[in-house]
Backbone as CSV, one residue per row, in Angstrom:
resi,resn,N_x,N_y,N_z,CA_x,CA_y,CA_z,C_x,C_y,C_z
1,MET,219.662,-93.898,-114.936,218.586,-94.497,-114.168,217.298,-94.393,-114.984
2,GLY,216.659,-95.552,-115.179,215.428,-95.592,-115.952,214.218,-95.191,-115.118
3,ILE,213.113,-95.053,-115.785,211.889,-94.630,-115.102,211.445,-95.647,-114.056
4,MET,211.610,-96.937,-114.339,211.218,-97.954,-113.361,212.088,-97.871,-112.112
5,ASP,213.378,-97.599,-112.292,214.266,-97.441,-111.139,213.852,-96.245,-110.295
6,LYS,213.490,-95.162,-110.954,213.040,-93.963,-110.234,211.742,-94.240,-109.483
7,LEU,210.837,-94.975,-110.125,209.571,-95.315,-109.493,209.790,-96.203,-108.265
8,LYS,210.624,-97.218,-108.402,210.933,-98.101,-107.272,211.568,-97.326,-106.134
9,ASP,212.442,-96.399,-106.454,213.096,-95.582,-105.440,212.075,-94.715,-104.703
10,ALA,211.164,-94.091,-105.446,210.146,-93.238,-104.833,209.206,-94.057,-103.954
11,ILE,208.842,-95.237,-104.401,207.964,-96.106,-103.615,208.652,-96.514,-102.319
12,GLY,209.920,-96.840,-102.405,210.664,-97.244,-101.220,210.828,-96.127,-100.205
13,LYS,210.935,-94.909,-100.676,211.119,-93.771,-99.770,209.810,-93.315,-99.132
14,ASN,208.690,-93.590,-99.781,207.378,-93.135,-99.300,206.362,-94.270,-99.348
15,PRO,206.563,-95.325,-98.560,205.668,-96.482,-98.681,204.209,-96.185,-98.350
16,ASN,203.960,-95.368,-97.345,202.563,-95.077,-96.986,201.873,-94.256,-98.064
17,LYS,202.564,-93.266,-98.597,201.983,-92.473,-99.686,201.776,-93.334,-100.919
18,SER,202.685,-94.273,-101.148,202.564,-95.166,-102.294,201.326,-96.042,-102.165
19,ARG,201.096,-96.569,-100.967,199.908,-97.393,-100.730,198.637,-96.574,-100.946
20,GLN,198.628,-95.369,-100.388,197.442,-94.505,-100.524,197.178,-94.182,-101.990
21,ALA,198.236,-93.862,-102.725,198.079,-93.522,-104.135,197.594,-94.729,-104.937
22,ALA,198.122,-95.904,-104.631,197.699,-97.107,-105.346,196.235,-97.411,-105.073
23,ARG,195.821,-97.268,-103.820,194.414,-97.524,-103.475,193.494,-96.515,-104.145
24,LYS,193.905,-95.250,-104.109,193.079,-94.201,-104.723,192.983,-94.423,-106.235
25,GLY,194.101,-94.755,-106.843,194.088,-95.035,-108.278,193.240,-96.244,-108.620
26,ALA,193.333,-97.281,-107.795,192.536,-98.486,-108.022,191.048,-98.180,-107.872
27,ASP,190.696,-97.413,-106.858,189.290,-97.048,-106.657,188.762,-96.228,-107.831
28,THR,189.556,-95.275,-108.288,189.150,-94.429,-109.412,188.982,-95.262,-110.683
29,ALA,189.956,-96.129,-110.948,189.885,-96.969,-112.144,188.683,-97.902,-112.078
30,ASP,188.419,-98.440,-110.901,187.278,-99.342,-110.737,185.964,-98.607,-111.005
31,LYS,185.853,-97.392,-110.484,184.643,-96.599,-110.715,184.485,-96.252,-112.193
32,ARG,185.579,-95.874,-112.835,185.512,-95.460,-114.235,185.179,-96.607,-115.175
33,THR,185.544,-97.826,-114.782,185.228,-98.980,-115.623,183.913,-99.619,-115.216
34,GLY,183.234,-99.017,-114.255,181.954,-99.540,-113.809,182.073,-100.887,-113.121
35,GLY,183.230,-101.165,-112.564,183.441,-102.422,-111.854,183.732,-103.608,-112.761
36,LYS,183.836,-103.369,-114.069,184.063,-104.463,-115.018,185.433,-105.115,-114.849
37,HIS,186.391,-104.369,-114.332,187.762,-104.871,-114.218,188.252,-104.827,-112.775
38,SER,187.363,-105.027,-111.842,187.702,-104.916,-110.424,188.829,-105.853,-110.006
39,GLU,188.753,-107.091,-110.466,189.742,-108.079,-110.034,191.167,-107.724,-110.471
40,PRO,191.427,-107.433,-111.750,192.802,-107.088,-112.122,193.273,-105.761,-111.519
41,ILE,192.356,-104.844,-111.323,192.720,-103.565,-110.705,193.161,-103.791,-109.265
42,GLN,192.396,-104.569,-108.524,192.747,-104.882,-107.144,194.042,-105.677,-107.088
43,HIS,194.236,-106.559,-108.046,195.455,-107.368,-108.097,196.686,-106.463,-108.209
44,GLY,196.614,-105.441,-109.030,197.738,-104.507,-109.170,198.035,-103.776,-107.878
45,SER,197.008,-103.330,-107.191,197.185,-102.656,-105.906,197.784,-103.609,-104.870
46,ASP,197.313,-104.852,-104.883,197.842,-105.854,-103.956,199.307,-106.165,-104.231
47,LYS,199.700,-106.149,-105.499,201.099,-106.412,-105.855,202.023,-105.360,-105.242
48,LEU,201.594,-104.113,-105.236,202.391,-103.063,-104.616,202.545,-103.333,-103.122
49,ASP,201.447,-103.693,-102.460,201.515,-104.010,-101.036,202.457,-105.183,-100.786
50,ASP,202.378,-106.203,-101.626,203.256,-107.363,-101.480,204.726,-106.962,-101.604
51,GLU,205.008,-106.109,-102.566,206.392,-105.669,-102.770,206.888,-104.852,-101.582
52,LEU,206.052,-103.997,-101.038,206.457,-103.203,-99.879,206.686,-104.102,-98.666
53,ARG,205.847,-105.107,-98.491,206.051,-106.053,-97.391,207.345,-106.827,-97.582
54,ARG,207.621,-107.226,-98.823,208.843,-107.964,-99.133,210.085,-107.133,-98.790
55,ARG,209.978,-105.849,-99.012,211.091,-104.946,-98.706,211.159,-104.582,-97.228
56,GLY,210.195,-105.047,-96.454,210.205,-104.756,-95.022,209.577,-103.440,-94.675
57,GLU,208.665,-102.965,-95.492,208.021,-101.679,-95.263,206.755,-101.807,-94.410
58,GLY,206.545,-102.955,-93.804,205.427,-103.125,-92.881,204.160,-103.612,-93.535
59,PRO,203.134,-103.869,-92.725,201.863,-104.383,-93.231,201.067,-103.327,-93.955
60,ARG,200.066,-103.770,-94.658,199.187,-102.854,-95.378,198.459,-101.959,-94.372
61,GLY,198.463,-100.680,-94.638,197.793,-99.732,-93.750,196.309,-99.679,-93.995
62,GLY,195.556,-99.056,-93.054,194.090,-98.978,-93.148,193.679,-97.943,-94.064
């Protein structure tokens, strides 16, 4: 099992924690880059939410 398989498995088992971690990471990265890369950073976080919704893990949490 490769690292991507392990990551997908962990995300699937803990969707809420995965969303929280992605948001926190996106916020941190955005702050560290001074907002210069806000759009691609947010896009990555949104992709995780899209994948969780596709898998039936429910809507994006608050």
